[in-house]
XYZ file of C-alpha atoms in Angstrom:
518
model
C 89.889 -36.721 191.255
C 92.512 -38.806 190.719
C 90.382 -41.349 188.863
C 89.032 -38.317 186.743
C 92.555 -37.154 186.073
C 93.243 -40.772 184.695
C 90.201 -40.839 182.673
C 90.786 -37.559 181.143
C 94.589 -38.717 180.382
C 93.457 -41.603 178.758
C 90.676 -39.738 176.781
C 93.395 -37.212 175.788
C 95.915 -39.970 174.541
C 92.909 -41.954 172.885
C 91.973 -38.611 170.920
C 95.634 -37.966 169.825
C 95.943 -41.580 168.693
C 92.388 -40.934 166.720
C 93.715 -37.605 165.230
C 96.777 -39.522 164.092
C 94.762 -42.305 162.387
C 92.697 -39.811 160.949
C 95.660 -38.043 159.554
C 97.312 -41.259 158.321
C 93.947 -42.203 156.604
C 93.655 -38.922 154.890
C 97.418 -39.000 153.809
C 96.686 -42.496 152.266
C 93.455 -41.345 150.567
C 95.494 -38.318 149.013
C 98.027 -40.965 147.684
C 95.236 -43.017 146.259
C 93.878 -39.938 144.592
C 97.289 -39.010 143.344
C 97.898 -42.327 141.862
C 94.272 -42.398 140.349
C 94.939 -38.915 138.713
C 98.210 -40.031 137.470
C 96.542 -42.940 135.575
C 93.900 -40.375 134.189
C 91.020 -40.777 136.464
C 88.895 -37.909 138.104
C 88.669 -39.951 141.442
C 87.688 -36.679 143.315
C 84.657 -36.317 141.308
C 85.334 -32.616 140.281
C 82.880 -30.932 138.140
C 82.771 -27.923 135.955
C 80.630 -24.488 137.161
C 77.196 -26.130 136.029
C 77.695 -29.641 137.492
C 79.363 -31.668 134.876
C 81.726 -34.110 135.855
C 84.964 -34.074 134.286
C 86.450 -37.142 132.671
C 89.970 -36.328 133.409
C 91.791 -35.170 136.596
C 91.936 -31.029 136.600
C 93.492 -28.420 138.407
C 92.063 -25.615 140.075
C 91.296 -23.910 136.579
C 89.666 -26.810 135.453
C 92.617 -27.456 133.005
C 93.370 -31.355 132.565
C 96.589 -32.505 134.241
C 96.974 -35.525 131.962
C 96.905 -36.284 128.303
C 94.863 -39.530 127.779
C 94.429 -39.779 123.830
C 92.527 -43.001 124.161
C 89.524 -40.984 124.819
C 87.382 -38.449 123.159
C 85.594 -37.489 126.194
C 84.240 -33.657 126.537
C 85.819 -31.088 127.231
C 89.512 -31.686 127.165
C 89.980 -34.695 125.046
C 87.320 -33.875 122.602
C 88.777 -30.371 122.167
C 92.332 -32.098 121.663
C 91.087 -34.646 118.907
C 89.116 -32.012 117.094
C 91.936 -29.257 117.211
C 94.566 -31.883 115.494
C 92.216 -33.369 113.370
C 91.259 -29.848 111.959
C 94.448 -28.865 111.552
C 95.554 -32.357 109.886
C 92.649 -31.636 107.356
C 94.015 -28.214 106.439
C 97.576 -29.628 105.916
C 96.394 -32.500 103.825
C 94.537 -30.173 101.460
C 97.125 -27.402 101.313
C 100.014 -29.983 100.044
C 97.662 -32.566 98.099
C 98.672 -30.891 94.650
C 102.677 -31.401 95.576
C 102.809 -34.845 95.114
C 100.713 -34.777 91.748
C 102.706 -32.134 90.216
C 104.264 -34.286 87.562
C 100.686 -34.639 86.196
C 99.594 -31.178 86.751
C 102.591 -29.547 85.305
C 102.144 -30.844 81.745
C 98.366 -30.560 81.929
C 98.323 -26.761 82.667
C 101.917 -25.716 81.307
C 103.509 -24.592 84.674
C 106.904 -23.524 84.631
C 109.264 -24.245 87.707
C 109.044 -20.440 88.670
C 105.254 -20.851 88.561
C 105.381 -23.954 90.460
C 107.493 -21.967 93.065
C 105.194 -19.289 92.956
C 102.207 -21.374 93.812
C 104.142 -23.183 96.733
C 104.727 -19.736 98.157
C 101.161 -18.617 97.431
C 99.831 -21.843 99.558
C 101.880 -21.018 102.685
C 102.066 -17.180 102.355
C 98.417 -16.336 101.920
C 97.635 -17.682 105.577
C 100.146 -15.187 107.490
C 97.470 -12.407 107.748
C 94.562 -14.985 108.567
C 96.975 -16.291 111.284
C 96.997 -13.175 112.914
C 93.281 -12.890 112.769
C 92.706 -16.113 113.959
C 94.715 -15.320 117.071
C 92.309 -12.324 117.824
C 89.291 -14.699 117.122
C 90.388 -17.168 119.546
C 91.066 -14.451 122.172
C 87.649 -13.209 121.372
C 84.956 -15.496 120.468
C 87.040 -18.695 121.010
C 89.308 -21.103 118.844
C 86.302 -23.689 118.297
C 84.351 -21.357 115.906
C 87.438 -19.901 114.418
C 88.724 -23.593 113.296
C 85.121 -24.362 112.238
C 84.642 -21.278 110.120
C 88.233 -21.895 108.547
C 87.618 -25.570 107.576
C 83.871 -24.816 106.039
C 84.780 -21.741 104.259
C 88.030 -23.043 102.477
C 86.111 -26.463 101.025
C 85.076 -24.023 98.111
C 88.653 -23.436 96.646
C 89.417 -27.178 97.071
C 86.533 -27.962 94.831
C 87.481 -24.937 92.405
C 90.969 -26.775 91.881
C 89.267 -29.343 89.919
C 88.287 -26.483 87.230
C 91.387 -24.666 86.862
C 92.607 -24.145 83.149
C 95.936 -22.396 83.766
C 98.787 -21.627 85.894
C 97.107 -18.145 87.304
C 93.919 -20.440 88.279
C 96.113 -23.037 89.990
C 98.319 -20.196 92.047
C 94.889 -18.500 93.032
C 93.505 -21.897 94.085
C 96.417 -22.784 96.122
C 96.673 -19.492 97.883
C 93.011 -19.612 98.791
C 93.196 -23.347 99.961
C 96.349 -22.162 102.249
C 94.251 -19.761 104.007
C 92.845 -22.760 105.811
C 96.374 -23.131 107.629
C 95.322 -20.772 109.882
C 93.748 -23.428 111.534
C 96.900 -24.063 113.328
C 96.633 -21.030 115.690
C 93.200 -22.363 116.776
C 94.522 -25.613 117.138
C 97.039 -24.614 119.632
C 95.044 -21.903 121.469
C 92.417 -24.435 121.947
C 94.581 -27.140 123.356
C 96.473 -24.432 125.289
C 93.137 -23.348 127.195
C 92.617 -27.245 128.103
C 95.730 -28.556 129.637
C 97.717 -27.446 132.804
C 101.153 -25.834 132.610
C 103.145 -29.148 133.358
C 101.656 -30.946 130.409
C 100.694 -28.135 127.899
C 103.963 -28.710 126.156
C 103.299 -32.177 125.547
C 99.451 -31.512 124.574
C 100.499 -28.834 122.233
C 103.154 -30.658 120.406
C 101.242 -33.570 120.183
C 98.203 -31.824 118.426
C 100.465 -29.898 116.281
C 102.547 -32.896 115.295
C 99.543 -35.224 114.645
C 98.298 -31.972 112.535
C 101.544 -31.594 110.396
C 101.243 -35.224 109.727
C 98.793 -34.272 107.156
C 101.833 -33.413 104.908
C 103.408 -36.609 105.209
C 100.150 -38.576 104.645
C 99.299 -36.454 101.617
C 102.618 -37.144 99.872
C 102.035 -40.687 100.612
C 98.354 -41.216 99.565
C 97.677 -38.613 96.739
C 99.586 -40.785 94.244
C 98.034 -44.100 94.978
C 94.445 -42.054 95.280
C 95.347 -40.682 91.727
C 95.914 -44.208 90.321
C 92.582 -45.636 92.073
C 90.742 -42.660 90.559
C 92.161 -43.098 87.296
C 91.582 -46.866 87.000
C 87.812 -46.396 88.416
C 86.599 -43.318 86.739
C 89.152 -42.001 84.136
C 90.745 -44.747 82.445
C 93.747 -43.270 80.304
C 92.776 -39.742 81.253
C 95.776 -38.181 83.704
C 94.149 -34.763 83.418
C 90.719 -35.953 84.707
C 91.813 -38.200 87.203
C 94.212 -35.596 89.138
C 91.135 -32.946 89.085
C 88.906 -35.736 90.616
C 91.449 -36.426 93.526
C 90.235 -33.058 95.335
C 87.080 -34.483 96.230
C 88.688 -36.114 98.953
C 90.380 -32.958 100.783
C 87.141 -31.323 100.192
C 85.144 -33.841 102.109
C 87.736 -34.345 104.869
C 87.304 -30.161 105.398
C 83.254 -30.476 105.267
C 83.141 -33.521 107.815
C 85.892 -32.023 110.145
C 84.355 -28.606 110.155
C 81.041 -29.969 111.229
C 82.388 -32.083 113.927
C 84.479 -29.282 115.434
C 81.101 -27.433 116.439
C 80.669 -30.325 118.699
C 83.634 -29.276 121.033
C 83.511 -26.739 123.842
C 85.558 -23.658 123.927
C 86.764 -24.129 127.422
C 86.670 -26.627 130.129
C 83.717 -24.982 131.877
C 81.854 -24.127 128.677
C 81.557 -21.846 125.612
C 82.910 -18.294 125.526
C 79.435 -16.795 124.821
C 77.605 -18.681 127.733
C 80.457 -18.154 130.277
C 80.506 -14.464 129.590
C 76.717 -14.128 129.754
C 76.812 -15.975 133.123
C 79.568 -13.662 134.463
C 81.707 -16.937 135.023
C 84.343 -15.407 132.391
C 85.786 -11.938 132.004
C 84.430 -10.312 128.669
C 87.757 -10.271 126.154
C 88.617 -6.820 124.999
C 89.863 -6.731 121.478
C 91.928 -3.493 121.825
C 93.646 -4.886 125.008
C 94.718 -8.453 123.533
C 95.998 -6.743 120.546
C 98.200 -4.144 122.447
C 99.436 -6.747 124.912
C 99.995 -9.662 122.294
C 101.835 -7.241 119.625
C 104.021 -5.536 122.344
C 105.708 -8.863 123.654
C 109.229 -8.976 122.490
C 109.427 -12.654 123.433
C 106.359 -13.427 120.972
C 108.402 -11.663 117.901
C 111.593 -13.837 118.799
C 109.406 -17.007 118.876
C 107.842 -15.601 115.503
C 111.402 -15.482 113.657
C 112.485 -18.988 115.337
C 109.279 -20.717 114.113
C 109.738 -19.470 110.802
C 112.827 -21.403 110.656
C 111.242 -24.566 112.037
C 107.446 -24.636 110.611
C 108.596 -22.518 107.683
C 111.192 -24.996 106.890
C 108.804 -27.805 106.995
C 106.517 -26.160 104.577
C 109.164 -25.420 102.199
C 110.531 -29.148 102.411
C 107.123 -30.494 101.928
C 106.528 -28.498 98.611
C 109.935 -29.471 97.463
C 110.698 -33.071 98.636
C 108.599 -35.293 96.104
C 109.770 -32.966 93.270
C 113.634 -33.397 94.553
C 113.271 -37.253 94.667
C 111.277 -37.344 91.206
C 113.783 -35.236 89.334
C 117.151 -35.526 90.961
C 117.143 -39.321 91.741
C 115.083 -40.472 88.775
C 112.299 -42.286 91.006
C 108.748 -42.975 89.984
C 106.021 -40.609 91.163
C 104.628 -43.109 93.540
C 108.238 -43.859 94.960
C 109.043 -40.036 95.219
C 105.892 -39.381 97.019
C 106.504 -42.081 99.463
C 109.996 -41.440 100.008
C 109.078 -37.575 100.472
C 106.219 -38.537 103.148
C 109.168 -39.647 105.381
C 109.649 -36.140 106.166
C 106.114 -35.413 107.170
C 105.548 -38.723 109.013
C 107.890 -38.035 111.569
C 105.349 -35.960 112.960
C 103.612 -38.844 114.524
C 106.145 -38.954 117.231
C 108.952 -36.261 116.620
C 107.090 -32.884 117.684
C 105.688 -34.781 120.794
C 109.571 -35.368 121.816
C 109.959 -31.625 121.515
C 107.294 -31.085 123.848
C 108.350 -33.823 126.264
C 111.919 -32.428 126.313
C 110.783 -28.954 127.228
C 108.415 -29.982 129.741
C 111.063 -32.280 131.345
C 113.847 -29.664 131.284
C 111.045 -26.958 132.142
C 110.150 -28.811 135.463
C 114.001 -28.923 136.404
C 115.428 -25.546 135.483
C 112.341 -23.644 134.659
C 112.073 -21.348 131.367
C 115.975 -21.728 130.775
C 115.512 -25.308 130.385
C 112.649 -24.889 127.669
C 114.705 -22.388 125.994
C 117.823 -24.485 125.758
C 115.717 -27.191 124.700
C 114.561 -25.347 121.654
C 118.168 -24.160 120.786
C 119.670 -27.383 120.739
C 116.692 -28.910 118.591
C 116.785 -25.916 115.940
C 120.825 -25.995 115.821
C 120.534 -29.827 115.116
C 117.784 -29.268 112.470
C 120.330 -26.769 110.426
C 123.044 -29.143 110.741
C 121.199 -32.175 109.302
C 119.617 -29.975 106.502
C 123.203 -29.253 105.461
C 124.226 -32.895 105.372
C 121.350 -33.639 103.208
C 122.382 -31.073 100.713
C 125.885 -32.188 100.947
C 125.181 -35.759 100.264
C 124.621 -34.818 96.271
C 125.770 -31.365 95.824
C 129.425 -32.295 94.267
C 127.676 -34.508 91.785
C 126.486 -33.699 88.167
C 122.553 -34.011 87.803
C 122.890 -36.749 85.485
C 124.839 -38.724 87.820
C 122.773 -38.655 90.849
C 120.443 -41.295 90.008
C 123.307 -43.886 89.442
C 124.849 -42.887 92.580
C 122.489 -44.699 94.616
C 122.208 -42.306 97.462
C 118.636 -42.058 97.485
C 118.408 -44.382 100.536
C 121.197 -41.917 102.292
C 119.272 -38.835 101.491
C 115.867 -40.320 103.112
C 117.643 -41.351 106.267
C 119.023 -37.810 106.510
C 115.724 -36.359 105.634
C 114.109 -37.991 108.302
C 116.647 -37.050 111.163
C 116.610 -33.710 109.733
C 112.730 -34.025 110.192
C 112.834 -35.086 113.562
C 114.860 -32.119 114.776
C 112.456 -29.680 112.688
C 109.489 -31.281 114.599
C 111.239 -31.090 118.135
C 112.200 -27.245 117.594
C 108.251 -26.847 116.516
C 107.194 -28.678 119.686
C 109.710 -26.896 121.922
C 108.614 -23.500 120.376
C 105.049 -24.024 121.002
C 105.902 -25.320 124.591
C 107.106 -21.989 125.384
C 104.072 -19.814 123.627
C 101.613 -20.557 126.615
C 104.260 -18.933 129.071
C 104.287 -15.788 126.871
C 101.089 -13.778 127.593
C 98.215 -15.498 129.275
C 95.879 -12.548 128.458
C 96.752 -12.492 124.848
C 97.422 -16.239 124.258
C 95.702 -16.150 121.046
C 97.188 -13.145 119.316
C 100.840 -14.450 120.262
C 99.967 -17.825 119.024
C 98.883 -16.058 115.842
C 101.970 -14.068 115.730
C 104.263 -16.924 116.033
C 102.157 -19.128 113.663
C 102.396 -16.440 111.031
C 105.992 -16.221 111.534
C 106.116 -20.032 110.435
C 104.290 -19.508 107.096
C 106.356 -16.372 106.354
C 109.396 -18.222 106.997
C 108.417 -20.642 104.368
C 107.846 -17.798 101.863
C 111.233 -16.293 102.757
C 113.075 -19.610 102.643
C 111.421 -20.795 99.244
C 112.038 -17.253 97.698
C 115.679 -17.064 98.991
C 116.918 -20.671 98.266
C 114.495 -22.546 95.888
C 112.555 -20.245 93.511
C 115.636 -19.602 91.051
C 115.169 -21.594 88.036
C 118.843 -22.335 88.046
C 118.899 -23.132 91.689
C 119.999 -26.547 92.528
C 117.865 -28.032 95.421
C 120.794 -29.729 97.203
C 122.837 -26.377 97.255
C 119.523 -24.807 98.545
C 119.462 -27.256 101.412
C 123.006 -26.398 102.330
C 122.304 -22.747 102.361
C 119.166 -22.939 104.143
C 120.611 -25.242 106.804
C 123.184 -22.636 107.478
C 120.383 -19.991 108.026
C 118.490 -22.178 110.465
C 121.913 -22.745 112.411
C 122.521 -19.031 112.851
C 118.658 -18.262 113.239
C 118.905 -20.619 116.412
C 121.262 -17.853 118.232
C 118.177 -15.798 118.774
C 117.249 -18.192 121.759
C 119.914 -16.198 123.575
C 117.676 -13.174 123.460
C 114.484 -14.881 125.137
C 114.073 -13.559 128.708
C 111.473 -13.626 131.332
C 112.154 -11.178 134.225
C 111.205 -13.769 137.102
C 112.845 -16.784 135.587
C 115.483 -15.348 133.253
C 117.000 -16.846 130.117
C 119.279 -19.103 128.383
C 122.209 -17.210 129.370
C 120.988 -14.676 131.943
C 119.634 -15.152 135.734
C 116.125 -13.936 137.153
C 116.056 -10.147 137.292
C 119.434 -10.010 135.383
C 118.235 -7.161 133.373
C 116.862 -4.946 136.349
C 113.238 -3.433 135.504
C 113.274 -4.238 132.199
C 110.375 -6.445 131.166
C 109.890 -7.940 127.461
C 106.088 -7.305 127.801
C 106.307 -3.622 126.761
C 102.713 -2.857 127.412
C 100.968 -4.438 130.194
C 97.359 -5.357 130.599
C 94.911 -3.242 132.810
C 95.097 -4.102 136.404
C 92.834 -7.152 137.162
C 92.256 -7.969 133.257
C 92.475 -11.873 132.942
C 91.313 -12.451 129.522
């Protein structure tokens, strides 16, 4: 009996040791998995619902937990790259006429007022279609909405080659501008592919690289014009600027077809998942009521109007400002104006990174403060840009050698514009899970409406000085940033209020039906 007790004791001790060794081994394996996942490897071999293994590590909803821009693997990174490239194409085509205005104006007899109307048409025509795109993204998927947007608007780009007067020019710019609804598809598509801790970075990077189209078109189109004129229309400026529009047309068509190769959701396309029962069928009446009744969405709509809307306005005005005020050549004016858009290469991502970082530490209040600070500084540098030359007579500005200082201020101003945009769309996915597309559409439409308002209020008048307009717009931006104080989530609070500080008040005025996930 004694020997049996000793053996049992040794066996129990051995079992405890073995179990401790197994636990230690499992912990070590978990640490190895965590290391691999941080470096973008799906070491656990997680697959989608039909058995296709993901290229990236994913969370429980199969959303990617890392952003790995060096790959275009299905489904996450393919969607990411197609999303930003589609938006880039529409941004490029919408603003392609801006750096060519010194050639287009005399050819079509366009006045300053008509040029401003054309600029407003290019960014205002998409307001309604951004709302529609939000509904499309929530019901049939952002991928198909993006493809349709790109392919359909190829036609008015080609039509730009045949306009004969200011009216035709305004109409074509308005029709091309509809394609900017692709932004809503871009952000909605990326939002369903990446997990909450990095969705701010993913959305901001996709949006920023898409917005880069504005800088690239200001930089590239004057050189495209010169190449086309030298090669196909020697000495004929009118024919050359018209032929330039083949480039954005081909970009639209090629990107539109490529978009169809992506996947709507991590596990498959919307219609396939709904047919198999893996996804709840979306109801347009629910997403519309829920999306339009969220007060946070409408506040972000106004805030985005004073960041993205400002970007659109400046993109339309910058090249002409350097050409007319600083007496620079068309090529140099376009190159300097492109600095504003080129900040998108990194600055919008900075806004997303800042929002994600503060969000991890302070929750939603951290994200709101990130947006508030960025937008306030955006307004300050907009004012400083205008103040550089506002006290000078117009004829004195070219000799003042202030162009370099203006480019520096324009670039810093742009950095905070993009950071505010990235900060806004880092918050949008947290507004309404069941109506993400509609909320994205509302906020995105606010961006374009903001451009219409700022252009009409500050730049459309024939006797308005552009530098004075920058000062007025900057003051409006600073004032609007204070709306961040009104953003509020019941469980997390706001910038100035703690959780449940407003009692039972919920900014989501109409709740989705119980059990509805979208």
